[in-house]
Coordinates of C-alpha atoms and ligand atoms in Angstrom, one line a residue:
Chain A
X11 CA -79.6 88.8 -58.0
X12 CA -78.6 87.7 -62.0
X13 CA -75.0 86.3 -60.9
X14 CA -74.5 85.2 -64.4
X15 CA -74.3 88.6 -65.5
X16 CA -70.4 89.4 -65.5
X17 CA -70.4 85.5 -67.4
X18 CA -72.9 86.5 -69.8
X19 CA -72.1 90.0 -70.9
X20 CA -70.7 89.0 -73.9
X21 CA -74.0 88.0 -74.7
X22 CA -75.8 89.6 -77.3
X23 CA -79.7 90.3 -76.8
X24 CA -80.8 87.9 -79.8
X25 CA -83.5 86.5 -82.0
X26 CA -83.9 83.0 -82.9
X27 CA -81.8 82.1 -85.8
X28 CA -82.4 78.6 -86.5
X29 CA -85.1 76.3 -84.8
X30 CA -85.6 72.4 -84.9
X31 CA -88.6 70.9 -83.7
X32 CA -89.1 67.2 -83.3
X33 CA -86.0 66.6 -85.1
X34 CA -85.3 62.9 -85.0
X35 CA -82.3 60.8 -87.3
X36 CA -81.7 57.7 -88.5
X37 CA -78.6 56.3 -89.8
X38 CA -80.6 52.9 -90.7
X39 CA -81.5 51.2 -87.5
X40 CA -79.1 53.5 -85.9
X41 CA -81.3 55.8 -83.9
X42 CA -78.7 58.9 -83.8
X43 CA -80.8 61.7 -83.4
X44 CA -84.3 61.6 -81.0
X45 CA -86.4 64.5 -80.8
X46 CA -84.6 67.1 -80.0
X47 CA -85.7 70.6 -80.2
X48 CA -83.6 73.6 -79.8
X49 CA -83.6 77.7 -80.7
X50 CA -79.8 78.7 -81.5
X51 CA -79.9 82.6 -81.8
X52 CA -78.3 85.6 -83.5
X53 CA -75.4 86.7 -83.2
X54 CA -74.2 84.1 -80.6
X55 CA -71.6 81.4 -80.2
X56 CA -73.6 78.1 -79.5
X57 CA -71.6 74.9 -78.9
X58 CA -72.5 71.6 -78.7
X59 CA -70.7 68.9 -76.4
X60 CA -71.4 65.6 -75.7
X61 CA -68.9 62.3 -75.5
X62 CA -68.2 60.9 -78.6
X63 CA -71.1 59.4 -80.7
X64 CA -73.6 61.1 -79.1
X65 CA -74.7 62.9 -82.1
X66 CA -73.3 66.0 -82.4
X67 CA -71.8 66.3 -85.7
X68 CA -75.1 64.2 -87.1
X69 CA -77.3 66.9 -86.1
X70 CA -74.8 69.8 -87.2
X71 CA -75.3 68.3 -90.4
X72 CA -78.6 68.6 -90.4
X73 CA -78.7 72.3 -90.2
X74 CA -77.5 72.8 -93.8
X75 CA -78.7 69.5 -95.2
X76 CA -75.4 67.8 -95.3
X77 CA -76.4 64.7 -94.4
X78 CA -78.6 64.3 -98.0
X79 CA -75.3 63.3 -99.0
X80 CA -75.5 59.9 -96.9
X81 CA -78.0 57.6 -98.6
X82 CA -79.1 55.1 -95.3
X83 CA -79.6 59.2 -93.7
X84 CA -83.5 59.9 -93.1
X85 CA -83.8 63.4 -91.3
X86 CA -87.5 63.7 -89.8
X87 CA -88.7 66.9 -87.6
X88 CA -88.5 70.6 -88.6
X89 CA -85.6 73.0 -88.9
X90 CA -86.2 76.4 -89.7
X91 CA -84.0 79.2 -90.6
X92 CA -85.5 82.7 -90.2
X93 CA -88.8 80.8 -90.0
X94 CA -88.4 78.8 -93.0
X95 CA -88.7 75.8 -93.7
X96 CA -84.6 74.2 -94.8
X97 CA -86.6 71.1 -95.9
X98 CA -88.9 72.4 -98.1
X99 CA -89.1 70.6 -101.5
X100 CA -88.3 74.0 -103.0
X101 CA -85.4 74.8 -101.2
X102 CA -82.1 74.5 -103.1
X103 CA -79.4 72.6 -100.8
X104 CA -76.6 74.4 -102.6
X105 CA -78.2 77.8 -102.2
X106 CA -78.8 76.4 -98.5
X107 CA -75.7 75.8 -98.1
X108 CA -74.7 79.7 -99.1
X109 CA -76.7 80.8 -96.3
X110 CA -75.4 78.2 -93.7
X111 CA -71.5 77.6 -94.1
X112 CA -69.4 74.9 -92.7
X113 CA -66.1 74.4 -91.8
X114 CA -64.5 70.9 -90.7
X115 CA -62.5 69.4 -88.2
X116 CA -59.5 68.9 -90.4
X117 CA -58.6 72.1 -92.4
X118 CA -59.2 71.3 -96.1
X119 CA -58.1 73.8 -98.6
X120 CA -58.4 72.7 -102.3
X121 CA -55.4 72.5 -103.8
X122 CA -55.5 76.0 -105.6
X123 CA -54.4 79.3 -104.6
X124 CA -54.8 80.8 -101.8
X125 CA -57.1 83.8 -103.7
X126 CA -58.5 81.1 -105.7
X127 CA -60.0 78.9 -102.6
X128 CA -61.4 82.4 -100.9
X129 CA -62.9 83.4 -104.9
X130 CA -64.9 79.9 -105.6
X131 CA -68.0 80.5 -103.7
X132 CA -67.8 83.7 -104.2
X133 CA -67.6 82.8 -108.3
X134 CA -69.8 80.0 -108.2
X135 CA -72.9 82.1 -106.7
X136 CA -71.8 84.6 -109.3
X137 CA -71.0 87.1 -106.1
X138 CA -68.6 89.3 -108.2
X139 CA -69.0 91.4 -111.2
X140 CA -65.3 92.3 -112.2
X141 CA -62.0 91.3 -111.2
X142 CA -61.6 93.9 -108.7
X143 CA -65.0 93.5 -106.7
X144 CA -63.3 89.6 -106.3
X145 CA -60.5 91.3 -105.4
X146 CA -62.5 92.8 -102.7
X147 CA -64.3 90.0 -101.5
X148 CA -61.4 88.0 -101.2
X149 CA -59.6 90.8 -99.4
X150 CA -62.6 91.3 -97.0
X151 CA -63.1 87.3 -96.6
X152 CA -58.9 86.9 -95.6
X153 CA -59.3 89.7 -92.8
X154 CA -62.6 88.3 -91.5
X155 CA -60.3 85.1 -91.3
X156 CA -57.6 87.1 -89.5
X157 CA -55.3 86.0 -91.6
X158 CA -54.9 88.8 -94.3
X159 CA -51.8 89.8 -92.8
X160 CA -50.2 86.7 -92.9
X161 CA -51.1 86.1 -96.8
X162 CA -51.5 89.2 -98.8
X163 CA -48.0 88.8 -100.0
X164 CA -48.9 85.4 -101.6
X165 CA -52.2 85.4 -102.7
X166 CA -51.3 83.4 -105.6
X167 CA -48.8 80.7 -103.8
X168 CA -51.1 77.6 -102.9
X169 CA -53.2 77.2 -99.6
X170 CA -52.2 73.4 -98.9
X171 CA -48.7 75.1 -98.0
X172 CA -49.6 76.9 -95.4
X173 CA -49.2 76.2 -90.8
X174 CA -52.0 73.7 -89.8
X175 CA -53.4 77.2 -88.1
X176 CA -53.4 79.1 -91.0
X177 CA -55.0 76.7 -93.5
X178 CA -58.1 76.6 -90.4
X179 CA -58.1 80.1 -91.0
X180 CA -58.3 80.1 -94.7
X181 CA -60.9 77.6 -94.7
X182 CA -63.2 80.1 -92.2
X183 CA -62.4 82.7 -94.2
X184 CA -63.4 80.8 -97.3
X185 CA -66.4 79.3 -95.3
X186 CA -67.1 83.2 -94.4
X187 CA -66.4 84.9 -98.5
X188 CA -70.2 83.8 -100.0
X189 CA -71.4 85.8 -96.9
X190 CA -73.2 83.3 -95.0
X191 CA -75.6 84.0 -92.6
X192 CA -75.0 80.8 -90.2
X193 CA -71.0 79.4 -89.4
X194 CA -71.2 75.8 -88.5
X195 CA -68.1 74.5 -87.0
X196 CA -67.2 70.8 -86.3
X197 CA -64.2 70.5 -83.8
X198 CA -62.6 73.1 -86.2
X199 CA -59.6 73.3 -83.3
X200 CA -59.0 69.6 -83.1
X201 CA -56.2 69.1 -85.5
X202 CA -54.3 72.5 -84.3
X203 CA -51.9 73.5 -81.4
X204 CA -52.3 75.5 -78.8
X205 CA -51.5 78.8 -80.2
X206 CA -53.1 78.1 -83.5
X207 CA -56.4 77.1 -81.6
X208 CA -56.2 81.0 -79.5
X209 CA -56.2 82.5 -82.6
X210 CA -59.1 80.5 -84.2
X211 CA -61.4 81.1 -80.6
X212 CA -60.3 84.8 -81.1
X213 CA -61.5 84.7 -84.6
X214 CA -65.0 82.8 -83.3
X215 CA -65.6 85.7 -81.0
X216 CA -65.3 88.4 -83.6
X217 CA -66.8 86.3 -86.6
X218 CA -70.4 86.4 -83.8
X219 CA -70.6 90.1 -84.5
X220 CA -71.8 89.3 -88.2
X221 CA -72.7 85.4 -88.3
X222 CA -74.6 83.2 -85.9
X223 CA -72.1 80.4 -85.0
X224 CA -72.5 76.7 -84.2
X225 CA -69.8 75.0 -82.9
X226 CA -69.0 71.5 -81.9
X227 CA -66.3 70.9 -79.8
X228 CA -64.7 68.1 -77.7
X229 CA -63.1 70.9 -75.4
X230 CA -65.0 71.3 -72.6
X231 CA -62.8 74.6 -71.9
X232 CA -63.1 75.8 -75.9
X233 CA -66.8 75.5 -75.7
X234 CA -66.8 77.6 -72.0
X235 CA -64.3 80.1 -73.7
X236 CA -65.7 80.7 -76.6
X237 CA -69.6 80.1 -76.3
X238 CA -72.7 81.8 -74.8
X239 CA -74.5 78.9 -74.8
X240 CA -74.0 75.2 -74.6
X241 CA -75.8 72.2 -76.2
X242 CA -75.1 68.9 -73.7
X243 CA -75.7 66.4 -75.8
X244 CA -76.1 62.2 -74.7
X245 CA -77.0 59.4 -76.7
X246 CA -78.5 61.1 -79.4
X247 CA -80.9 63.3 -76.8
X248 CA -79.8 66.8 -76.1
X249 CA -80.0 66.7 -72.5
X250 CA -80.0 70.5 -71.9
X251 CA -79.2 73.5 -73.2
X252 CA -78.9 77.0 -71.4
X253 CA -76.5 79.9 -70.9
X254 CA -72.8 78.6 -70.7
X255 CA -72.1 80.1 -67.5
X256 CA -75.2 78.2 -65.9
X257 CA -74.1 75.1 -67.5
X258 CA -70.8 75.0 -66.4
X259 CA -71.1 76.3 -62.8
X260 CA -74.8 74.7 -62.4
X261 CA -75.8 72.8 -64.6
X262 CA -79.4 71.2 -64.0
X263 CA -79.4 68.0 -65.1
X264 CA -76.8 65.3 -63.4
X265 CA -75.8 64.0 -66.7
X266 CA -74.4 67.4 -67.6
X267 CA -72.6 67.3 -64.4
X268 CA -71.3 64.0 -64.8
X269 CA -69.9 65.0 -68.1
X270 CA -68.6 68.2 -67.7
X271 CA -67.0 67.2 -64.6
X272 CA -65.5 64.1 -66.1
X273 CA -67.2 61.6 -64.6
X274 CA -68.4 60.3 -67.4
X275 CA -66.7 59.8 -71.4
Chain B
X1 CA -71.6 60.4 -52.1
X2 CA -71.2 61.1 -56.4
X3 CA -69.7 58.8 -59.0
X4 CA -65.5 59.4 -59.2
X5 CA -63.5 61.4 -61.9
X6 CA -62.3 59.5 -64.6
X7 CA -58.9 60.5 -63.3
X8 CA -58.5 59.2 -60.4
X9 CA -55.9 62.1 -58.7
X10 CA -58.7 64.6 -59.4
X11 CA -60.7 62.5 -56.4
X12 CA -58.0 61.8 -54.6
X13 CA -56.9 66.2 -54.4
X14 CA -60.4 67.0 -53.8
X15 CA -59.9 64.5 -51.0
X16 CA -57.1 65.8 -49.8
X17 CA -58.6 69.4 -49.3
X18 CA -61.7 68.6 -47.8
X19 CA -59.3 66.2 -45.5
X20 CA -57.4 69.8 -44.3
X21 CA -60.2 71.7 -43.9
X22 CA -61.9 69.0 -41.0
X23 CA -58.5 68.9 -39.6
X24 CA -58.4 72.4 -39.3
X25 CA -62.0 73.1 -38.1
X26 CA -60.9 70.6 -35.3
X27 CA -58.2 72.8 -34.3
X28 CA -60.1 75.9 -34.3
X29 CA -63.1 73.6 -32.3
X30 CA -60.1 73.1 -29.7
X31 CA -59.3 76.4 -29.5
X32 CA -62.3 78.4 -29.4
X33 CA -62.9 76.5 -26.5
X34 CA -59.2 76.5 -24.8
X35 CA -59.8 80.6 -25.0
X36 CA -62.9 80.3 -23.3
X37 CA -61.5 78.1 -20.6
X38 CA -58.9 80.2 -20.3
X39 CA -61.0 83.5 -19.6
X40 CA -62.7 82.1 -17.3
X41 CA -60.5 80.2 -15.3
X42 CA -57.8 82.7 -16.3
X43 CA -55.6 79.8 -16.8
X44 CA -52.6 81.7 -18.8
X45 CA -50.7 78.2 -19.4
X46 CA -54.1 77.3 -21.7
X47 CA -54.1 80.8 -23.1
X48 CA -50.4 80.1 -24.8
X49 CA -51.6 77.0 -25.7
X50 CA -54.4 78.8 -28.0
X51 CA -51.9 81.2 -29.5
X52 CA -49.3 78.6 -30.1
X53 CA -52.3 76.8 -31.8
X54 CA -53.2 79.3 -34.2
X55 CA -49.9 78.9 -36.1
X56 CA -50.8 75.4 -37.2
X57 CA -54.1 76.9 -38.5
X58 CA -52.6 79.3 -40.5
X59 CA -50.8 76.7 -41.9
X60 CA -53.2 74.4 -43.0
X61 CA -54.6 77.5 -44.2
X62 CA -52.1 78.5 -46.6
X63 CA -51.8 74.8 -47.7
X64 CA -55.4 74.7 -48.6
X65 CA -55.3 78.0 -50.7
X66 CA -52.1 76.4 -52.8
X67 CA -53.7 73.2 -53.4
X68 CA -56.8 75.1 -54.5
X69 CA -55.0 77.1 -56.6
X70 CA -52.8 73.8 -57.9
X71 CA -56.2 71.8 -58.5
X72 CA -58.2 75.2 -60.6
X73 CA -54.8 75.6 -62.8
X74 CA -54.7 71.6 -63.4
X75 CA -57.7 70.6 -63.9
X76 CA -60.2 73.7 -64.7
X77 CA -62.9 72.4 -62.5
X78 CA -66.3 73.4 -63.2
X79 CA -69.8 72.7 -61.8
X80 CA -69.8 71.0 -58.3
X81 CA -66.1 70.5 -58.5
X82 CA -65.8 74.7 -59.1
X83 CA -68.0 75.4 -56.2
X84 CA -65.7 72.5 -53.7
X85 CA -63.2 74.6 -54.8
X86 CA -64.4 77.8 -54.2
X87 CA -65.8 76.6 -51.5
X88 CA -62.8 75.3 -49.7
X89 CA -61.1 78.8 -50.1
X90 CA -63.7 80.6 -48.6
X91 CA -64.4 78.4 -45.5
X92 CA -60.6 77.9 -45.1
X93 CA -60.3 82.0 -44.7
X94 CA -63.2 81.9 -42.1
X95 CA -61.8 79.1 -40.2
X96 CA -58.6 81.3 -39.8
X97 CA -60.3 84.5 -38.8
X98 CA -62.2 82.5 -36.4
X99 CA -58.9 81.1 -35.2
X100 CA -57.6 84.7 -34.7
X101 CA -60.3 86.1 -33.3
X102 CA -59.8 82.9 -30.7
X103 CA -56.4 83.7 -30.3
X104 CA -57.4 87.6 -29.4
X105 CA -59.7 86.5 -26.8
X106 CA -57.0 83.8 -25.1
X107 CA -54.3 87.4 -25.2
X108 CA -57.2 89.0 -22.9
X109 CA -56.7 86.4 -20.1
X110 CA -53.2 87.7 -19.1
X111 CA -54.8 91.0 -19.0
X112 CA -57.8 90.2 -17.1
X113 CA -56.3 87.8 -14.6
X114 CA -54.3 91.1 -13.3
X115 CA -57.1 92.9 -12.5
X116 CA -60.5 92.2 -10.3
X117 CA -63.1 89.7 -11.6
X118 CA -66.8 91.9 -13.2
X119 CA -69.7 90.2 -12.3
X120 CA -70.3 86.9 -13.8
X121 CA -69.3 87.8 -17.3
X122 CA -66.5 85.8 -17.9
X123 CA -69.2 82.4 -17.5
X124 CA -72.1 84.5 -19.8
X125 CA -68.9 84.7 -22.3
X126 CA -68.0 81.1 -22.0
X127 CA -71.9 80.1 -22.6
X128 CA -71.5 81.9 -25.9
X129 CA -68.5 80.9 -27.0
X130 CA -70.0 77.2 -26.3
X131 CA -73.0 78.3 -28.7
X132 CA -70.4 79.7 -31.4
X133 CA -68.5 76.4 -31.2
X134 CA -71.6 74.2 -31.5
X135 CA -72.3 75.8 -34.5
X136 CA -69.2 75.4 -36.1
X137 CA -69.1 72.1 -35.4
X138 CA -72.5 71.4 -37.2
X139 CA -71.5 73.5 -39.7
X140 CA -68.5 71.7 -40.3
X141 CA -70.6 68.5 -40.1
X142 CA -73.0 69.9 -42.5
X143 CA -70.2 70.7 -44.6
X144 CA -69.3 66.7 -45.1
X145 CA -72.7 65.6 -45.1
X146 CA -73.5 68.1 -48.0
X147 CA -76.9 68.6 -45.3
X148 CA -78.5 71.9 -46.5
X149 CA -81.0 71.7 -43.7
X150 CA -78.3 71.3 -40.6
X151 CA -76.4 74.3 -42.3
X152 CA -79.8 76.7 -42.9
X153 CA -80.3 75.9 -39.1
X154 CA -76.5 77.1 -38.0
X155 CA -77.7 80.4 -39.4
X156 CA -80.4 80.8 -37.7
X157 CA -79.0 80.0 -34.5
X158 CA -76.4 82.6 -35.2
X159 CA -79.0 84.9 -34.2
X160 CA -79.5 83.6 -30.6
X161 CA -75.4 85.1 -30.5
X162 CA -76.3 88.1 -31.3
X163 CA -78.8 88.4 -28.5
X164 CA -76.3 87.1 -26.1
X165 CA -74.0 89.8 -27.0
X166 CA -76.6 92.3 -27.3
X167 CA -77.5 91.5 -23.5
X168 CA -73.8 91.3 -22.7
X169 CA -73.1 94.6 -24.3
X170 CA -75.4 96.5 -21.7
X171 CA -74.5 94.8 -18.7
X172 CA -71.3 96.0 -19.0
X173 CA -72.7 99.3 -19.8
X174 CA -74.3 99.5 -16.2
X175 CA -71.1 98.6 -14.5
X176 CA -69.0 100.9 -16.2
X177 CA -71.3 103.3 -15.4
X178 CA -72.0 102.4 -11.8
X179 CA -68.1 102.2 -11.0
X180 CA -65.5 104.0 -13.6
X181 CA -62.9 101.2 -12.2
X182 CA -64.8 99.1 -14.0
X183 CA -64.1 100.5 -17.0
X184 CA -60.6 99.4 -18.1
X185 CA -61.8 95.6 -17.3
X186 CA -65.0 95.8 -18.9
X187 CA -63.6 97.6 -22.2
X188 CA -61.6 94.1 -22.3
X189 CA -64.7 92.0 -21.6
X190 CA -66.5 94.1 -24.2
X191 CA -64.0 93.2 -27.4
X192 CA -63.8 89.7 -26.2
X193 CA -67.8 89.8 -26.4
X194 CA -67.9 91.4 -29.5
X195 CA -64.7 88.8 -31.0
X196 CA -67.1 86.2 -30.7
X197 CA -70.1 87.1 -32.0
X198 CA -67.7 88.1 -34.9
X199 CA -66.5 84.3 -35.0
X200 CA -70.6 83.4 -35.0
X201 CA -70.6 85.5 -38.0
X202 CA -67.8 83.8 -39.5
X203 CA -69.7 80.5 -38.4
X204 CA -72.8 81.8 -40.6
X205 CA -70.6 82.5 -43.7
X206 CA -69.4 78.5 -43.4
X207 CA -72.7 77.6 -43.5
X208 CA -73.7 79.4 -46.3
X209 CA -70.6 77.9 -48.2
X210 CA -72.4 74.5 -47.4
X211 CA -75.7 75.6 -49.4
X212 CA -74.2 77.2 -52.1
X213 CA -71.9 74.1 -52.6
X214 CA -74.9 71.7 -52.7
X215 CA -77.2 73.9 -54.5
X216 CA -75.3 76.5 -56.4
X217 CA -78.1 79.2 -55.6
X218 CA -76.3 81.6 -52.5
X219 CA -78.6 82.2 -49.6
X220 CA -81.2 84.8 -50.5
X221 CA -82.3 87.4 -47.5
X222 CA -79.4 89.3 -45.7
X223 CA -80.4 88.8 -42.0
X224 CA -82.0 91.6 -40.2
X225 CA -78.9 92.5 -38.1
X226 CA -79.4 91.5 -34.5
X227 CA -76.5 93.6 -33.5
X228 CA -78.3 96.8 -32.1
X229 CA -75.1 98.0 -30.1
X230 CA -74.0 100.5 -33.1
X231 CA -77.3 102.5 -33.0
X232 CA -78.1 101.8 -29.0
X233 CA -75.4 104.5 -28.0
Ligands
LIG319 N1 -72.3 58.2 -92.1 C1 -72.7 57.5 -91.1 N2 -73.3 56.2 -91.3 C2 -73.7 55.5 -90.3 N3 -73.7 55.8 -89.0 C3 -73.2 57.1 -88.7 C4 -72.7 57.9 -89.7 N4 -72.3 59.1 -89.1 C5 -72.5 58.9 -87.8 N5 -73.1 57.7 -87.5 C6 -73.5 57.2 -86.2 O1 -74.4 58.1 -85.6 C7 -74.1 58.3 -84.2 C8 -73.7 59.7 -84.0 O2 -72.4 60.0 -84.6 P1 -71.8 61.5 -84.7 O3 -72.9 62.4 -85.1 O4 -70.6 61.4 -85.6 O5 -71.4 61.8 -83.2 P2 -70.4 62.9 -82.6 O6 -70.2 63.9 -83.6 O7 -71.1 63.4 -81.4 O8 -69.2 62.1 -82.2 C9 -73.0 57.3 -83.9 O9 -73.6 56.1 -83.4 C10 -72.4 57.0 -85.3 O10 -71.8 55.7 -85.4
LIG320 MG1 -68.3 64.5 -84.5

């Protein structure tokens, strides 16, 4: 009998998305990252949990190249999106980063309008051809942000004024306007209330019907809420990784339970 | 037995729980037996004993299911700490139908003592109410010990209390058919037959609490029903 199936009907039949093989970091000496290998598909929610500096937002990172920024960074393995190749010489990191969006822990508007922080991808990747198709994609970003409502009357006042909740919001919807194919999320709940964070795990569930959607999250409750499968991650080694029902009603591997039972930090 | 929350009054709750349920399998030990006793001595002193009894058991039960309810809204357990939980619920709310199933048998004693002993019955009942109560109690211990094995072979022996009921169930037949006097008496013997192999059923569910605690998989197979009384008529 598949008693996981009332858990797991929210989850989509899915392809594989992204796929890291071998994928091992450095930080230096610091080992952060060792071998891990994962499939995250389509048009899922996956989160990643761990304790603290055990890796998770280092190997987020690596799914869009983010961590070329850090010079003592060395990413070794394979990641592929859609079968290619994310390292590859010829691969643009900017146009990478188009394809795989990110949104971060501590909402992070620019200091511009509220049309103007949803229009610079968009303008940037030369998205638009007039005023009104921006128009458009603005519009269409702010609602896949669930927050159209709230702003459509002030556009043009700036996003830095906004509730904690609604600046999260702008940023997805920002993250979501150069139509990305991948959503990476790192704790993007963390700095809002309770209310504010309901909203955002609403928005998570809807945004999976278009994007595939990596989340890291401290919450062991967020990532049971809102994912359909779950990353445990330990010490740099992702210990296991399986449907989010399983892992939180029986997981297989005693760390897991250790950690999602809070037995261990 | 594991490693201990990080919050310490997650432990000591869980605690607590599993503390209530052992107290109140004793009590329904105690009085699975008292009924028992009671039939057979038709001692109707013990037989108010066992449904005086059976309030503190629905008590305990009632505690467990609010500090069940108290520990999932507090501290969203998951994993092993879910399935205790769900666990405890479960087994608490067989417990108390085994308790008034108990209770139903001790009200037959008044009934019975009025009215001319059937054959040896009352001592074939007690023998299987002794089996029933065995089992609970290794379920029970099976439930502390987390011992998959003990608990697979409680529900197997749940099968041996079928047969005695099975063989019960047509000896009454031939007196009620040899003597219609009998019937009245035997009609009584009958549903106190049948509440304990309903309590050995109960028993079973216990012990398959205990292996999906431990392992998180439920037992597979439905028994083949031993009870052939429903299709022997
Ligand atoms: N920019 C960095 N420079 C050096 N070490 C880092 C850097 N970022 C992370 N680390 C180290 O890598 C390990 C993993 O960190 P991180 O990925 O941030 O974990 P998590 O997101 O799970 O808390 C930690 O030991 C951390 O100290
Ligand atoms: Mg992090």
């Amino acid at each position: 009998m598949n008693d996981m199936s009332t858990i797991e009907r929210g989850a989509k039949l899915s392809e594989t998305k992204v796929s890291a093989r071998g994928v091992n970091v450095h930080y230096g000496d610091t080992h952060a990252i060792k071998d891990v290998n994962v499939d995250i598909s389509n048009n899922n929610v996956t989160a990643f949990i761990g304790p603290s500096g055990c890796g998770k937002s280092t190997f987020l990172r690596c799914l869009n190249r983010m961590n070329d920024t850090i010079d003592i960074c060395r990413v070794d393995g394979a990641i592929q999106l859609d079968g290619q190749d994310i390292y590859d010489k010829r691969v643009d990191p900017v146009q990478l980063r188009a394809r795989v969006g990110m949104v971060f822990q501590k909402p992070n508007p620019f200091p511009k309008s509220i049309y103007d922080n949803v229009a610079y991808g968009p303008k940037i990747h030369g998205l638009a051809k007039s005023k009104s198709d921006m128009d458009d994609i603005v519009e269409r970003a702010l609602r896949r942000g669930a927050i159209w409502d709230e702003v459509k009357d002030r556009l043009h006042s700036t996003g830095t004024g906004l509730s904690g909740g609604q600046q999260q919001r702008l940023c997805i919807a920002r993250a979501v306007a150069t139509e990305p194919e991948v959503l990476l999320m790192d704790e993007p709940c963390s700095a809002l209330d309770p209310i504010a964070t309901a909203q955002v795990e609403e928005l998570i569930d809807e945004l999976r019907e278009n994007f595939t959607v990596v989340i890291v999250t401290h919450s062991m409750q967020q990532a049971a809420r809102v994912s359909q499968k779950t990353a445990f991650f330990h010490l740099g080694e992702l210990v296991e990784f399986g449907e989010t029902g399983q892992i939180f009603t029986k997981p297989e591997d005693p760390r897991t339970e250790s950690y999602i039972t809070g037995r261990i930090g | 037995m594991q490693e201990q929350h990080i919050a310490s009054a997650f432990d000591r709750d869980l605690e607590t729980i599993q503390a209530r349920i052992m107290k109140m399998g004793g009590l329904v030990e105690v009085s699975i037996m008292d009924a028992a006793r009671s039939l057979e001595t038709r001692d109707e002193e013990l037989a108010e004993q066992v449904r005086a009894n059976d309030k503190a058991i629905d008590a305990l039960e009632e505690m467990i299911n609010e500090e069940a309810a108290r520990v999932i809204a507090m501290r969203a357990p998951t994993a092993s700490d879910l399935r205790l939980i769900l666990s405890v619920t479960k087994i608490s709310g067989n417990l108390e139908r085994i308790g008034d199933l108990s209770k139903n048998l001790a009200k037959r004693t008044g009934v019975l003592a009025q009215m001319p002993p059937v054959g040896d019955s009352p001592a074939a009942m007690r023998r299987m109410a002794r089996e029933v109560e065995r089992m609970l109690k290794d379920a029970l211990d099976a439930y502390i010990q987390r011992d998959v094995e003990l608990a697979a072979d409680v529900i197997g022996r749940d099968h041996e209390v079928d047969q005695m009921y099975n063989t019960l169930f047509r000896e009454l037949l031939t007196f009620m058919m040899e003597d219609a006097r009998n019937i009245t008496p035997c009609m009584h013997l009958h549903f106190i037959a049948k509440n304990i192999e309903r309590m050995g059923d109960h028993v079973t569910s216990i012990a398959e609490q205990v292996i999906y605690l431990v392992t998180g998989e439920r037992p597979e197979d439905e028994r083949p029903k031993a009870d052939v009384t429903s299709v022997s008529l």
